Amino acid sequence: SRVVREVHGHEAWRWEPSERECGVKVLLLGAGFGGLELASALSEEFGDEIDVTLIDRSDGFVFGFSKLDVMFGRTTAEAVRHRYADIVKPGVRFVQATISSIDPEARRVTTDAGDFEADVMVVALGAEVDPSATPGMAEGAIEFYTNAGAFAARDVLKSFEGGHVVVGVASAPYKCPPAPSETALMVHDMLAERGLSATSKVSLVMPLPAPIPPSPDASAALLKAFAERGIDFHPSTMIASIDPERKVAVTAKGEEIPFDLFLAVPKHRVPQVVAESGLCVDGWIPVDPYTLETRFAGVYAVGDVTSVGTPKAGVFTEGQAVVVGRWIIDAVRGRQTEAMYDGTAACYLEFGEHEVARVDIVFAPGQPPHGSLSGPSEALVTDKMKFGGLRIRRWFGRDWRPY
């Protein structure tokens, strides 16, 4: 049933679970930051009293920052993959499966491992990249935003003999907004370490007007780092096409940028199964910005798959999952909750030269976003490692260091 009440000036709902011998059923679609945090929170609260099914087509989780660690030779692909089979949590079952349809009205999904339905469903399937949406990108560029793409890029970079490297973003929004800047700085370091600086150049092309618009301090620090390293920055510029034969990138304004190696951030979109589900409006899932509820009762969505208004980054997804977890827990316990999503998060930013910065950002609903910068410093390298280690301990129950 659905009980509507006013919460902080807007309409919210309180879900009352159906009676079942097996307890409350929860479907978590996607095992990234959102699905893993929710599975952990619900298991921690209920143990075997709840029936949580966590579905993902992959066999393991990889942090976004670990892709760059592999790409630039700090560690191996195997060392950064956390296998879902290792999750041992009371009340939680992991199913590796590809979802072929989502019925939000019935809270039911069809997969190649069978059909699943629940009292509550949380869609956390993230955003996918689509190199084919930009003419020539699939043929003429190296995308590094998927696990496979980043891991393959390691060998490409290892054999690169110098020249013009362009890090280019096809369109916005895109996951982990700092990542293109980090990549440009890390490419510079790699070229310098291999003695290729004199014959090489790095350019960063992105549609945003600044590297990190919500944090002027972070953007200023990055622009200073670019200037010191001779990295060309092209703001407010989208890549419209790539000519693989001529090795030229063409911007939306018709300008041509020649390259020897193009590292691409392709256009992002929701997974096709989400697009076909009836959940989306204008390409993304709209949600209540405070509760993350969709227009379907008992169905939430968190993270990159939504249009909630925060950056598409795991730390924001995790914060949203915490709020959804609180709503589910309090509803099952028969309590009213005041848990509201406040849009706060912190992410770490690689500055190269063995330094890391931390950006604290607030995307509060209905307010202009703002952020602050700590660092860059060598001390924050340790903080970033702790960030990863704490989450792997919570989600997978074991110790881990990024590299």
mmCIF file of N, CA, C and O in Angstrom, residues 334-400:
data_model
loop_
_atom_site.group_PDB
_atom_site.id
_atom_site.type_symbol
_atom_site.label_atom_id
_atom_site.label_comp_id
_atom_site.label_asym_id
_atom_site.label_seq_id
_atom_site.Cartn_x
_atom_site.Cartn_y
_atom_site.Cartn_z
ATOM 1 N N GLY A 334 8.306 -0.207 10.386
ATOM 2 C CA GLY A 334 7.094 0.489 10.781
ATOM 3 C C GLY A 334 7.335 1.862 11.364
ATOM 4 O O GLY A 334 6.519 2.386 12.124
ATOM 5 N N ARG A 335 8.466 2.469 10.979
ATOM 6 C CA ARG A 335 8.804 3.808 11.473
ATOM 7 C C ARG A 335 8.692 4.821 10.343
ATOM 8 O O ARG A 335 8.882 4.484 9.179
ATOM 9 N N GLN A 336 8.422 6.055 10.707
ATOM 10 C CA GLN A 336 8.526 7.134 9.734
ATOM 11 C C GLN A 336 9.978 7.592 9.691
ATOM 12 O O GLN A 336 10.684 7.525 10.685
ATOM 13 N N THR A 337 10.408 8.010 8.513
ATOM 14 C CA THR A 337 11.793 8.447 8.376
ATOM 15 C C THR A 337 11.844 9.880 7.888
ATOM 16 O O THR A 337 10.966 10.339 7.163
ATOM 17 N N GLU A 338 12.855 10.569 8.301
ATOM 18 C CA GLU A 338 13.115 11.924 7.811
ATOM 19 C C GLU A 338 14.360 11.958 6.934
ATOM 20 O O GLU A 338 14.886 13.023 6.641
ATOM 21 N N ALA A 339 14.846 10.779 6.529
ATOM 22 C CA ALA A 339 16.060 10.718 5.717
ATOM 23 C C ALA A 339 15.827 11.389 4.374
ATOM 24 O O ALA A 339 14.904 11.034 3.644
ATOM 25 N N MET A 340 16.645 12.370 4.057
ATOM 26 C CA MET A 340 16.529 13.112 2.807
ATOM 27 C C MET A 340 17.919 13.217 2.162
ATOM 28 O O MET A 340 18.910 13.469 2.862
ATOM 29 N N TYR A 341 17.960 13.070 0.880
ATOM 30 C CA TYR A 341 19.233 13.179 0.171
ATOM 31 C C TYR A 341 19.652 14.640 0.081
ATOM 32 O O TYR A 341 18.861 15.499 -0.336
ATOM 33 N N ASP A 342 20.899 14.927 0.475
ATOM 34 C CA ASP A 342 21.358 16.319 0.516
ATOM 35 C C ASP A 342 22.376 16.661 -0.567
ATOM 36 O O ASP A 342 22.861 17.796 -0.639
ATOM 37 N N GLY A 343 22.745 15.692 -1.411
ATOM 38 C CA GLY A 343 23.616 15.993 -2.546
ATOM 39 C C GLY A 343 25.066 16.228 -2.207
ATOM 40 O O GLY A 343 25.800 16.801 -3.012
ATOM 41 N N THR A 344 25.521 15.794 -1.029
ATOM 42 C CA THR A 344 26.920 16.010 -0.653
ATOM 43 C C THR A 344 27.762 14.789 -0.995
ATOM 44 O O THR A 344 27.310 13.653 -0.910
ATOM 45 N N ALA A 345 29.007 15.038 -1.383
ATOM 46 C CA ALA A 345 29.947 13.949 -1.667
ATOM 47 C C ALA A 345 31.358 14.529 -1.726
ATOM 48 O O ALA A 345 31.545 15.753 -1.828
ATOM 49 N N ALA A 346 32.315 13.640 -1.662
ATOM 50 C CA ALA A 346 33.722 14.029 -1.810
ATOM 51 C C ALA A 346 34.390 13.041 -2.744
ATOM 52 O O ALA A 346 34.131 11.838 -2.668
ATOM 53 N N CYS A 347 35.200 13.550 -3.646
ATOM 54 C CA CYS A 347 35.933 12.643 -4.534
ATOM 55 C C CYS A 347 37.396 13.052 -4.578
ATOM 56 O O CYS A 347 37.758 14.202 -4.302
ATOM 57 N N TYR A 348 38.219 12.078 -4.907
ATOM 58 C CA TYR A 348 39.667 12.292 -4.974
ATOM 59 C C TYR A 348 40.084 12.515 -6.413
ATOM 60 O O TYR A 348 39.526 11.932 -7.337
ATOM 61 N N LEU A 349 41.071 13.358 -6.592
ATOM 62 C CA LEU A 349 41.482 13.803 -7.917
ATOM 63 C C LEU A 349 42.997 13.651 -8.061
ATOM 64 O O LEU A 349 43.771 14.273 -7.316
ATOM 65 N N GLU A 350 43.410 12.816 -8.999
ATOM 66 C CA GLU A 350 44.830 12.613 -9.273
ATOM 67 C C GLU A 350 45.409 13.845 -9.970
ATOM 68 O O GLU A 350 44.903 14.264 -11.011
ATOM 69 N N PHE A 351 46.461 14.398 -9.371
ATOM 70 C CA PHE A 351 47.116 15.558 -9.970
ATOM 71 C C PHE A 351 48.429 15.202 -10.652
ATOM 72 O O PHE A 351 49.120 16.070 -11.162
ATOM 73 N N GLY A 352 48.772 13.908 -10.656
ATOM 74 C CA GLY A 352 50.060 13.527 -11.191
ATOM 75 C C GLY A 352 51.166 13.868 -10.208
ATOM 76 O O GLY A 352 50.927 14.459 -9.147
ATOM 77 N N GLU A 353 52.388 13.460 -10.560
ATOM 78 C CA GLU A 353 53.555 13.732 -9.714
ATOM 79 C C GLU A 353 53.325 13.267 -8.275
ATOM 80 O O GLU A 353 53.742 13.904 -7.311
ATOM 81 N N HIS A 354 52.596 12.131 -8.138
ATOM 82 C CA HIS A 354 52.367 11.473 -6.846
ATOM 83 C C HIS A 354 51.599 12.345 -5.860
ATOM 84 O O HIS A 354 51.810 12.258 -4.646
ATOM 85 N N GLU A 355 50.706 13.174 -6.376
ATOM 86 C CA GLU A 355 49.864 13.997 -5.505
ATOM 87 C C GLU A 355 48.383 13.788 -5.844
ATOM 88 O O GLU A 355 48.023 13.557 -6.993
ATOM 89 N N VAL A 356 47.563 13.910 -4.802
ATOM 90 C CA VAL A 356 46.122 13.748 -4.931
ATOM 91 C C VAL A 356 45.438 14.901 -4.214
ATOM 92 O O VAL A 356 45.926 15.380 -3.186
ATOM 93 N N ALA A 357 44.322 15.365 -4.756
ATOM 94 C CA ALA A 357 43.491 16.383 -4.101
ATOM 95 C C ALA A 357 42.151 15.767 -3.741
ATOM 96 O O ALA A 357 41.773 14.707 -4.259
ATOM 97 N N ARG A 358 41.454 16.432 -2.844
ATOM 98 C CA ARG A 358 40.094 16.004 -2.479
ATOM 99 C C ARG A 358 39.158 17.170 -2.760
ATOM 100 O O ARG A 358 39.413 18.306 -2.350
ATOM 101 N N VAL A 359 38.066 16.877 -3.470
ATOM 102 C CA VAL A 359 37.063 17.894 -3.791
ATOM 103 C C VAL A 359 35.777 17.542 -3.043
ATOM 104 O O VAL A 359 35.211 16.466 -3.248
ATOM 105 N N ASP A 360 35.345 18.426 -2.167
ATOM 106 C CA ASP A 360 34.078 18.268 -1.456
ATOM 107 C C ASP A 360 33.030 19.107 -2.173
ATOM 108 O O ASP A 360 33.197 20.332 -2.298
ATOM 109 N N ILE A 361 31.955 18.455 -2.623
ATOM 110 C CA ILE A 361 30.967 19.132 -3.462
ATOM 111 C C ILE A 361 29.572 18.928 -2.891
ATOM 112 O O ILE A 361 29.249 17.863 -2.356
ATOM 113 N N VAL A 362 28.747 19.960 -3.014
ATOM 114 C CA VAL A 362 27.355 19.888 -2.575
ATOM 115 C C VAL A 362 26.453 20.227 -3.764
ATOM 116 O O VAL A 362 26.584 21.291 -4.373
ATOM 117 N N PHE A 363 25.557 19.293 -4.092
ATOM 118 C CA PHE A 363 24.530 19.504 -5.110
ATOM 119 C C PHE A 363 23.176 19.397 -4.441
ATOM 120 O O PHE A 363 22.406 18.462 -4.702
ATOM 121 N N ALA A 364 22.872 20.309 -3.535
ATOM 122 C CA ALA A 364 21.600 20.277 -2.816
ATOM 123 C C ALA A 364 20.458 20.605 -3.772
ATOM 124 O O ALA A 364 20.567 21.527 -4.589
ATOM 125 N N PRO A 365 19.356 19.862 -3.692
ATOM 126 C CA PRO A 365 18.211 20.127 -4.581
ATOM 127 C C PRO A 365 17.741 21.576 -4.483
ATOM 128 O O PRO A 365 17.570 22.118 -3.396
ATOM 129 N N GLY A 366 17.584 22.204 -5.641
ATOM 130 C CA GLY A 366 17.060 23.560 -5.696
ATOM 131 C C GLY A 366 18.056 24.650 -5.375
ATOM 132 O O GLY A 366 17.693 25.827 -5.313
ATOM 133 N N GLN A 367 19.332 24.284 -5.203
ATOM 134 C CA GLN A 367 20.357 25.279 -4.873
ATOM 135 C C GLN A 367 21.517 25.174 -5.857
ATOM 136 O O GLN A 367 21.781 24.100 -6.399
ATOM 137 N N PRO A 368 22.242 26.268 -6.088
ATOM 138 C CA PRO A 368 23.415 26.190 -6.961
ATOM 139 C C PRO A 368 24.472 25.280 -6.347
ATOM 140 O O PRO A 368 24.707 25.329 -5.128
ATOM 141 N N PRO A 369 25.118 24.434 -7.131
ATOM 142 C CA PRO A 369 26.165 23.570 -6.584
ATOM 143 C C PRO A 369 27.387 24.380 -6.182
ATOM 144 O O PRO A 369 27.668 25.434 -6.758
ATOM 145 N N HIS A 370 28.102 23.885 -5.197
ATOM 146 C CA HIS A 370 29.338 24.541 -4.784
ATOM 147 C C HIS A 370 30.292 23.500 -4.220
ATOM 148 O O HIS A 370 29.875 22.419 -3.781
ATOM 149 N N GLY A 371 31.586 23.804 -4.253
ATOM 150 C CA GLY A 371 32.570 22.834 -3.782
ATOM 151 C C GLY A 371 33.833 23.500 -3.285
ATOM 152 O O GLY A 371 34.060 24.694 -3.499
ATOM 153 N N SER A 372 34.652 22.733 -2.583
ATOM 154 C CA SER A 372 35.920 23.228 -2.054
ATOM 155 C C SER A 372 37.013 22.207 -2.329
ATOM 156 O O SER A 372 36.742 21.027 -2.579
ATOM 157 N N LEU A 373 38.256 22.663 -2.252
ATOM 158 C CA LEU A 373 39.410 21.831 -2.598
ATOM 159 C C LEU A 373 40.349 21.692 -1.415
ATOM 160 O O LEU A 373 40.639 22.671 -0.721
ATOM 161 N N SER A 374 40.812 20.472 -1.190
ATOM 162 C CA SER A 374 41.905 20.210 -0.255
ATOM 163 C C SER A 374 43.063 19.620 -1.056
ATOM 164 O O SER A 374 42.879 18.734 -1.883
ATOM 165 N N GLY A 375 44.281 20.101 -0.800
ATOM 166 C CA GLY A 375 45.426 19.617 -1.555
ATOM 167 C C GLY A 375 45.586 20.389 -2.854
ATOM 168 O O GLY A 375 45.056 21.502 -2.992
ATOM 169 N N PRO A 376 46.329 19.807 -3.811
ATOM 170 C CA PRO A 376 46.866 18.445 -3.830
ATOM 171 C C PRO A 376 48.052 18.261 -2.882
ATOM 172 O O PRO A 376 48.777 19.201 -2.596
ATOM 173 N N SER A 377 48.220 17.008 -2.425
ATOM 174 C CA SER A 377 49.326 16.678 -1.533
ATOM 175 C C SER A 377 49.602 15.185 -1.587
ATOM 176 O O SER A 377 48.740 14.401 -2.000
ATOM 177 N N GLU A 378 50.778 14.797 -1.124
ATOM 178 C CA GLU A 378 51.112 13.374 -1.038
ATOM 179 C C GLU A 378 50.309 12.702 0.074
ATOM 180 O O GLU A 378 49.991 11.516 -0.005
ATOM 181 N N ALA A 379 49.962 13.462 1.124
ATOM 182 C CA ALA A 379 49.211 12.891 2.250
ATOM 183 C C ALA A 379 47.847 12.375 1.809
ATOM 184 O O ALA A 379 47.345 11.368 2.336
ATOM 185 N N LEU A 380 47.235 13.044 0.836
ATOM 186 C CA LEU A 380 45.908 12.629 0.385
ATOM 187 C C LEU A 380 45.934 11.355 -0.456
ATOM 188 O O LEU A 380 44.885 10.752 -0.694
ATOM 189 N N VAL A 381 47.127 10.939 -0.885
ATOM 190 C CA VAL A 381 47.240 9.641 -1.556
ATOM 191 C C VAL A 381 46.815 8.540 -0.593
ATOM 192 O O VAL A 381 46.088 7.612 -0.946
ATOM 193 N N THR A 382 47.263 8.655 0.662
ATOM 194 C CA THR A 382 46.889 7.678 1.691
ATOM 195 C C THR A 382 45.396 7.721 1.973
ATOM 196 O O THR A 382 44.748 6.677 2.139
ATOM 197 N N ASP A 383 44.826 8.920 2.025
ATOM 198 C CA ASP A 383 43.386 9.051 2.256
ATOM 199 C C ASP A 383 42.586 8.361 1.153
ATOM 200 O O ASP A 383 41.578 7.694 1.421
ATOM 201 N N LYS A 384 43.024 8.528 -0.084
ATOM 202 C CA LYS A 384 42.329 7.893 -1.199
ATOM 203 C C LYS A 384 42.393 6.371 -1.081
ATOM 204 O O LYS A 384 41.403 5.674 -1.346
ATOM 205 N N MET A 385 43.535 5.857 -0.681
ATOM 206 C CA MET A 385 43.668 4.409 -0.506
ATOM 207 C C MET A 385 42.742 3.907 0.598
ATOM 208 O O MET A 385 42.129 2.841 0.486
ATOM 209 N N LYS A 386 42.628 4.683 1.671
ATOM 210 C CA LYS A 386 41.730 4.298 2.763
ATOM 211 C C LYS A 386 40.280 4.295 2.293
ATOM 212 O O LYS A 386 39.497 3.426 2.686
ATOM 213 N N PHE A 387 39.930 5.270 1.459
ATOM 214 C CA PHE A 387 38.578 5.340 0.900
ATOM 215 C C PHE A 387 38.216 4.027 0.212
ATOM 216 O O PHE A 387 37.151 3.450 0.442
ATOM 217 N N GLY A 388 39.105 3.547 -0.657
ATOM 218 C CA GLY A 388 38.846 2.298 -1.356
ATOM 219 C C GLY A 388 38.847 1.103 -0.422
ATOM 220 O O GLY A 388 37.974 0.237 -0.491
ATOM 221 N N GLY A 389 39.813 1.072 0.477
ATOM 222 C CA GLY A 389 39.937 -0.055 1.382
ATOM 223 C C GLY A 389 38.744 -0.216 2.302
ATOM 224 O O GLY A 389 38.281 -1.339 2.559
ATOM 225 N N LEU A 390 38.218 0.897 2.815
ATOM 226 C CA LEU A 390 37.069 0.834 3.714
ATOM 227 C C LEU A 390 35.839 0.279 3.017
ATOM 228 O O LEU A 390 35.057 -0.485 3.610
ATOM 229 N N ARG A 391 35.639 0.638 1.766
ATOM 230 C CA ARG A 391 34.465 0.156 1.052
ATOM 231 C C ARG A 391 34.581 -1.321 0.681
ATOM 232 O O ARG A 391 33.592 -2.061 0.753
ATOM 233 N N ILE A 392 35.761 -1.761 0.322
ATOM 234 C CA ILE A 392 35.916 -3.185 0.034
ATOM 235 C C ILE A 392 35.750 -4.008 1.311
ATOM 236 O O ILE A 392 35.158 -5.097 1.288
ATOM 237 N N ARG A 393 36.202 -3.500 2.431
ATOM 238 C CA ARG A 393 35.990 -4.175 3.709
ATOM 239 C C ARG A 393 34.487 -4.267 4.016
ATOM 240 O O ARG A 393 34.006 -5.315 4.430
ATOM 241 N N ARG A 394 33.751 -3.184 3.792
ATOM 242 C CA ARG A 394 32.316 -3.174 4.089
ATOM 243 C C ARG A 394 31.532 -4.043 3.112
ATOM 244 O O ARG A 394 30.641 -4.799 3.517
ATOM 245 N N TRP A 395 31.848 -3.944 1.833
ATOM 246 C CA TRP A 395 31.045 -4.610 0.817
ATOM 247 C C TRP A 395 31.440 -6.066 0.591
ATOM 248 O O TRP A 395 30.592 -6.906 0.307
ATOM 249 N N PHE A 396 32.744 -6.360 0.692
ATOM 250 C CA PHE A 396 33.230 -7.703 0.367
ATOM 251 C C PHE A 396 33.850 -8.434 1.564
ATOM 252 O O PHE A 396 34.196 -9.607 1.441
ATOM 253 N N GLY A 397 34.019 -7.720 2.677
ATOM 254 C CA GLY A 397 34.497 -8.383 3.887
ATOM 255 C C GLY A 397 35.957 -8.769 3.889
ATOM 256 O O GLY A 397 36.347 -9.732 4.542
ATOM 257 N N ARG A 398 36.782 -8.020 3.174
ATOM 258 C CA ARG A 398 38.216 -8.335 3.166
ATOM 259 C C ARG A 398 39.035 -7.059 3.028
ATOM 260 O O ARG A 398 38.514 -5.999 2.657
ATOM 261 N N ASP A 399 40.310 -7.173 3.338
ATOM 262 C CA ASP A 399 41.217 -6.031 3.232
ATOM 263 C C ASP A 399 41.704 -5.900 1.786
ATOM 264 O O ASP A 399 41.824 -6.894 1.046
ATOM 265 N N TRP A 400 42.009 -4.658 1.415
ATOM 266 C CA TRP A 400 42.482 -4.400 0.048
ATOM 267 C C TRP A 400 43.166 -3.046 -0.019
ATOM 268 O O TRP A 400 42.772 -2.098 0.660
#
